[in-house]
Amino acid sequence: MGADARLKELNLTLPQPATPMANYVGAVRVGSLLFVAGHGPIRHEGKGMTRGKLGRDLSVDEGYQVAREVGLNLLATVRANLGSLDKVKRIVKVLGMVRSAEGFGDQPKVINGFSDLMVEVFGEAIGKHARSAVGMAELPVGIPVEIEMVVEVE
């Protein structure tokens, strides 16, 4: 089953691709690699995006859900650039940044929200990836999670 069909089976809908906040593009393709810019959480209808620090304002479980939302946002950009998620050959490398309160050390558990989503959508062989999960003092506009990734494509 392809990734686009798997999204439907999981009852997941991708948002509109995010508009860059500054002077950059959402993704750049170089040969068979798609470099996807850092993305934050999805803006929800009627309210802004999630803000706060993990370990102070948000729990690990809440951060996990935010990282999952960020994954959907990234997939929307990938699909917009490729026309279909079925053109993804491999999620290669991920950098997960977590806005963390002093002493918070569960960044990997937070970024698992993203990683688990990639495996659900693409399966282990394509979705499992190399990854860094790091704590940050601040992220743009107070978001709790920002993730960027490199994807091998057809």
PDB file of C-alpha atoms in Angstrom:
ATOM      1  CA  MET A   1       0.000   0.000   0.000  1.00  0.00           C
ATOM      2  CA  GLY A   2       1.322   3.433  -0.921  1.00  0.00           C
ATOM      3  CA  ALA A   3       1.746   6.285   1.524  1.00  0.00           C
ATOM      4  CA  ASP A   4      -1.150   8.322   0.097  1.00  0.00           C
ATOM      5  CA  ALA A   5      -3.522   5.353   0.515  1.00  0.00           C
ATOM      6  CA  ARG A   6      -2.112   4.680   3.989  1.00  0.00           C
ATOM      7  CA  LEU A   7      -2.938   8.266   5.046  1.00  0.00           C
ATOM      8  CA  LYS A   8      -6.566   7.653   4.057  1.00  0.00           C
ATOM      9  CA  GLU A   9      -6.615   4.327   5.891  1.00  0.00           C
ATOM     10  CA  LEU A  10      -5.291   6.068   9.021  1.00  0.00           C
ATOM     11  CA  ASN A  11      -7.962   8.773   8.552  1.00  0.00           C
ATOM     12  CA  LEU A  12      -5.285  11.474   8.438  1.00  0.00           C
ATOM     13  CA  THR A  13      -5.706  14.656   6.425  1.00  0.00           C
ATOM     14  CA  LEU A  14      -2.772  16.823   5.470  1.00  0.00           C
ATOM     15  CA  PRO A  15      -3.078  20.570   6.017  1.00  0.00           C
ATOM     16  CA  GLN A  16      -2.334  23.171   3.381  1.00  0.00           C
ATOM     17  CA  PRO A  17       1.462  23.408   2.996  1.00  0.00           C
ATOM     18  CA  ALA A  18       2.968  25.954   5.367  1.00  0.00           C
ATOM     19  CA  THR A  19       3.974  29.344   4.044  1.00  0.00           C
ATOM     20  CA  PRO A  20       7.601  30.190   4.928  1.00  0.00           C
ATOM     21  CA  MET A  21       7.886  32.792   7.690  1.00  0.00           C
ATOM     22  CA  ALA A  22      10.927  34.510   6.184  1.00  0.00           C
ATOM     23  CA  ASN A  23      13.193  34.548   3.113  1.00  0.00           C
ATOM     24  CA  TYR A  24      13.402  30.818   2.305  1.00  0.00           C
ATOM     25  CA  VAL A  25      11.459  28.055   0.549  1.00  0.00           C
ATOM     26  CA  GLY A  26       9.733  25.056   2.112  1.00  0.00           C
ATOM     27  CA  ALA A  27      11.856  22.485   0.290  1.00  0.00           C
ATOM     28  CA  VAL A  28      14.744  22.220  -2.168  1.00  0.00           C
ATOM     29  CA  ARG A  29      15.374  19.203  -4.364  1.00  0.00           C
ATOM     30  CA  VAL A  30      18.959  18.296  -5.233  1.00  0.00           C
ATOM     31  CA  GLY A  31      19.135  15.170  -7.372  1.00  0.00           C
ATOM     32  CA  SER A  32      17.291  12.403  -5.544  1.00  0.00           C
ATOM     33  CA  LEU A  33      17.203  14.262  -2.213  1.00  0.00           C
ATOM     34  CA  LEU A  34      14.513  16.643  -0.990  1.00  0.00           C
ATOM     35  CA  PHE A  35      15.699  18.930   1.813  1.00  0.00           C
ATOM     36  CA  VAL A  36      12.644  20.079   3.751  1.00  0.00           C
ATOM     37  CA  ALA A  37      12.946  23.272   5.801  1.00  0.00           C
ATOM     38  CA  GLY A  38      12.126  23.365   9.484  1.00  0.00           C
ATOM     39  CA  HIS A  39       8.381  23.253  10.136  1.00  0.00           C
ATOM     40  CA  GLY A  40       6.404  23.991  13.261  1.00  0.00           C
ATOM     41  CA  PRO A  41       2.945  22.973  14.454  1.00  0.00           C
ATOM     42  CA  ILE A  42      -0.213  23.372  12.413  1.00  0.00           C
ATOM     43  CA  ARG A  43      -2.372  26.441  12.935  1.00  0.00           C
ATOM     44  CA  HIS A  44      -5.784  25.190  14.059  1.00  0.00           C
ATOM     45  CA  GLU A  45      -9.000  26.804  12.847  1.00  0.00           C
ATOM     46  CA  GLY A  46     -10.148  29.404  15.306  1.00  0.00           C
ATOM     47  CA  LYS A  47      -6.945  29.412  17.332  1.00  0.00           C
ATOM     48  CA  GLY A  48      -3.238  29.877  16.862  1.00  0.00           C
ATOM     49  CA  MET A  49      -0.566  27.252  16.881  1.00  0.00           C
ATOM     50  CA  THR A  50       0.640  25.577  20.067  1.00  0.00           C
ATOM     51  CA  ARG A  51       3.248  27.542  21.999  1.00  0.00           C
ATOM     52  CA  GLY A  52       5.276  26.871  25.140  1.00  0.00           C
ATOM     53  CA  LYS A  53       8.224  25.005  26.587  1.00  0.00           C
ATOM     54  CA  LEU A  54       8.379  21.303  27.254  1.00  0.00           C
ATOM     55  CA  GLY A  55       8.852  20.584  30.925  1.00  0.00           C
ATOM     56  CA  ARG A  56       7.216  23.875  31.927  1.00  0.00           C
ATOM     57  CA  ASP A  57       4.096  24.550  29.837  1.00  0.00           C
ATOM     58  CA  LEU A  58       3.660  21.217  28.058  1.00  0.00           C
ATOM     59  CA  SER A  59       3.978  17.575  29.089  1.00  0.00           C
ATOM     60  CA  VAL A  60       5.890  14.942  27.128  1.00  0.00           C
ATOM     61  CA  ASP A  61       2.569  13.553  25.844  1.00  0.00           C
ATOM     62  CA  GLU A  62       1.472  16.992  24.659  1.00  0.00           C
ATOM     63  CA  GLY A  63       4.854  17.505  22.980  1.00  0.00           C
ATOM     64  CA  TYR A  64       4.535  14.104  21.304  1.00  0.00           C
ATOM     65  CA  GLN A  65       1.213  15.213  19.778  1.00  0.00           C
ATOM     66  CA  VAL A  66       2.745  18.506  18.618  1.00  0.00           C
ATOM     67  CA  ALA A  67       5.615  16.616  16.944  1.00  0.00           C
ATOM     68  CA  ARG A  68       3.025  14.436  15.204  1.00  0.00           C
ATOM     69  CA  GLU A  69       1.255  17.588  13.947  1.00  0.00           C
ATOM     70  CA  VAL A  70       4.582  18.914  12.700  1.00  0.00           C
ATOM     71  CA  GLY A  71       5.006  15.639  10.812  1.00  0.00           C
ATOM     72  CA  LEU A  72       1.698  16.179   9.010  1.00  0.00           C
ATOM     73  CA  ASN A  73       2.800  19.705   8.135  1.00  0.00           C
ATOM     74  CA  LEU A  74       6.085  18.377   6.713  1.00  0.00           C
ATOM     75  CA  LEU A  75       4.266  15.701   4.712  1.00  0.00           C
ATOM     76  CA  ALA A  76       2.032  18.406   3.217  1.00  0.00           C
ATOM     77  CA  THR A  77       5.130  20.222   1.942  1.00  0.00           C
ATOM     78  CA  VAL A  78       6.628  16.994   0.602  1.00  0.00           C
ATOM     79  CA  ARG A  79       3.413  16.151  -1.262  1.00  0.00           C
ATOM     80  CA  ALA A  80       3.172  19.686  -2.662  1.00  0.00           C
ATOM     81  CA  ASN A  81       6.721  19.377  -4.009  1.00  0.00           C
ATOM     82  CA  LEU A  82       6.438  15.838  -5.392  1.00  0.00           C
ATOM     83  CA  GLY A  83       2.765  15.553  -6.300  1.00  0.00           C
ATOM     84  CA  SER A  84       2.444  12.332  -4.286  1.00  0.00           C
ATOM     85  CA  LEU A  85       3.903  10.855  -1.123  1.00  0.00           C
ATOM     86  CA  ASP A  86       4.303   7.620  -3.070  1.00  0.00           C
ATOM     87  CA  LYS A  87       7.424   9.161  -4.655  1.00  0.00           C
ATOM     88  CA  VAL A  88       9.212   9.045  -1.284  1.00  0.00           C
ATOM     89  CA  LYS A  89      11.833   6.278  -1.321  1.00  0.00           C
ATOM     90  CA  ARG A  90      13.171   6.867   2.194  1.00  0.00           C
ATOM     91  CA  ILE A  91      13.002   9.288   5.108  1.00  0.00           C
ATOM     92  CA  VAL A  92      16.771   9.724   5.460  1.00  0.00           C
ATOM     93  CA  LYS A  93      17.605  12.212   8.241  1.00  0.00           C
ATOM     94  CA  VAL A  94      15.569  14.212  10.720  1.00  0.00           C
ATOM     95  CA  LEU A  95      16.525  17.051  13.059  1.00  0.00           C
ATOM     96  CA  GLY A  96      13.976  17.517  15.832  1.00  0.00           C
ATOM     97  CA  MET A  97      14.289  20.675  17.929  1.00  0.00           C
ATOM     98  CA  VAL A  98      12.361  20.915  21.191  1.00  0.00           C
ATOM     99  CA  ARG A  99      11.919  24.191  23.059  1.00  0.00           C
ATOM    100  CA  SER A 100      12.841  22.988  26.525  1.00  0.00           C
ATOM    101  CA  ALA A 101      12.698  24.298  30.064  1.00  0.00           C
ATOM    102  CA  GLU A 102      15.898  24.023  32.080  1.00  0.00           C
ATOM    103  CA  GLY A 103      16.439  20.437  33.175  1.00  0.00           C
ATOM    104  CA  PHE A 104      14.101  18.896  30.586  1.00  0.00           C
ATOM    105  CA  GLY A 105      15.769  15.880  28.982  1.00  0.00           C
ATOM    106  CA  ASP A 106      13.003  13.963  27.214  1.00  0.00           C
ATOM    107  CA  GLN A 107      13.475  15.490  23.749  1.00  0.00           C
ATOM    108  CA  PRO A 108      13.724  12.013  22.129  1.00  0.00           C
ATOM    109  CA  LYS A 109      10.326  11.032  23.580  1.00  0.00           C
ATOM    110  CA  VAL A 110       8.785  14.205  22.151  1.00  0.00           C
ATOM    111  CA  ILE A 111      10.249  13.704  18.663  1.00  0.00           C
ATOM    112  CA  ASN A 112       8.982  10.106  18.704  1.00  0.00           C
ATOM    113  CA  GLY A 113       5.610  11.684  17.814  1.00  0.00           C
ATOM    114  CA  PHE A 114       7.088  12.546  14.426  1.00  0.00           C
ATOM    115  CA  SER A 115       9.082   9.334  14.012  1.00  0.00           C
ATOM    116  CA  ASP A 116       6.137   7.097  14.909  1.00  0.00           C
ATOM    117  CA  LEU A 117       3.991   8.914  12.334  1.00  0.00           C
ATOM    118  CA  MET A 118       6.574   8.356   9.577  1.00  0.00           C
ATOM    119  CA  VAL A 119       6.636   4.618  10.310  1.00  0.00           C
ATOM    120  CA  GLU A 120       2.802   4.493  10.384  1.00  0.00           C
ATOM    121  CA  VAL A 121       2.553   6.226   6.995  1.00  0.00           C
ATOM    122  CA  PHE A 122       5.526   4.721   5.138  1.00  0.00           C
ATOM    123  CA  GLY A 123       6.274   1.482   7.022  1.00  0.00           C
ATOM    124  CA  GLU A 124       9.573   0.574   8.697  1.00  0.00           C
ATOM    125  CA  ALA A 125      11.657   0.188   5.527  1.00  0.00           C
ATOM    126  CA  ILE A 126      10.917   3.711   4.240  1.00  0.00           C
ATOM    127  CA  GLY A 127       9.820   5.597   7.348  1.00  0.00           C
ATOM    128  CA  LYS A 128      12.512   4.637   9.889  1.00  0.00           C
ATOM    129  CA  HIS A 129      15.266   7.259   9.769  1.00  0.00           C
ATOM    130  CA  ALA A 130      18.459   8.624  11.262  1.00  0.00           C
ATOM    131  CA  ARG A 131      17.600  11.337  13.765  1.00  0.00           C
ATOM    132  CA  SER A 132      18.782  13.961  16.193  1.00  0.00           C
ATOM    133  CA  ALA A 133      16.485  15.245  18.946  1.00  0.00           C
ATOM    134  CA  VAL A 134      17.872  18.292  20.700  1.00  0.00           C
ATOM    135  CA  GLY A 135      16.745  20.854  23.260  1.00  0.00           C
ATOM    136  CA  MET A 136      16.610  24.540  22.416  1.00  0.00           C
ATOM    137  CA  ALA A 137      16.192  27.548  24.665  1.00  0.00           C
ATOM    138  CA  GLU A 138      13.916  29.242  22.135  1.00  0.00           C
ATOM    139  CA  LEU A 139      12.249  28.557  18.785  1.00  0.00           C
ATOM    140  CA  PRO A 140      10.510  30.996  16.402  1.00  0.00           C
ATOM    141  CA  VAL A 141       7.304  32.612  17.703  1.00  0.00           C
ATOM    142  CA  GLY A 142       7.416  30.460  20.841  1.00  0.00           C
ATOM    143  CA  ILE A 143       6.580  27.131  19.163  1.00  0.00           C
ATOM    144  CA  PRO A 144       7.519  24.038  21.193  1.00  0.00           C
ATOM    145  CA  VAL A 145       8.765  21.841  18.318  1.00  0.00           C
ATOM    146  CA  GLU A 146      10.466  22.446  14.978  1.00  0.00           C
ATOM    147  CA  ILE A 147      11.501  19.600  12.689  1.00  0.00           C
ATOM    148  CA  GLU A 148      13.432  19.475   9.429  1.00  0.00           C
ATOM    149  CA  MET A 149      14.156  16.438   7.291  1.00  0.00           C
ATOM    150  CA  VAL A 150      15.955  15.037   4.277  1.00  0.00           C
ATOM    151  CA  VAL A 151      13.979  12.658   2.059  1.00  0.00           C
ATOM    152  CA  GLU A 152      15.192  10.398  -0.768  1.00  0.00           C
ATOM    153  CA  VAL A 153      12.760  10.637  -3.692  1.00  0.00           C
ATOM    154  CA  GLU A 154      12.138   9.045  -7.106  1.00  0.00           C
TER     155      GLU A 154
END
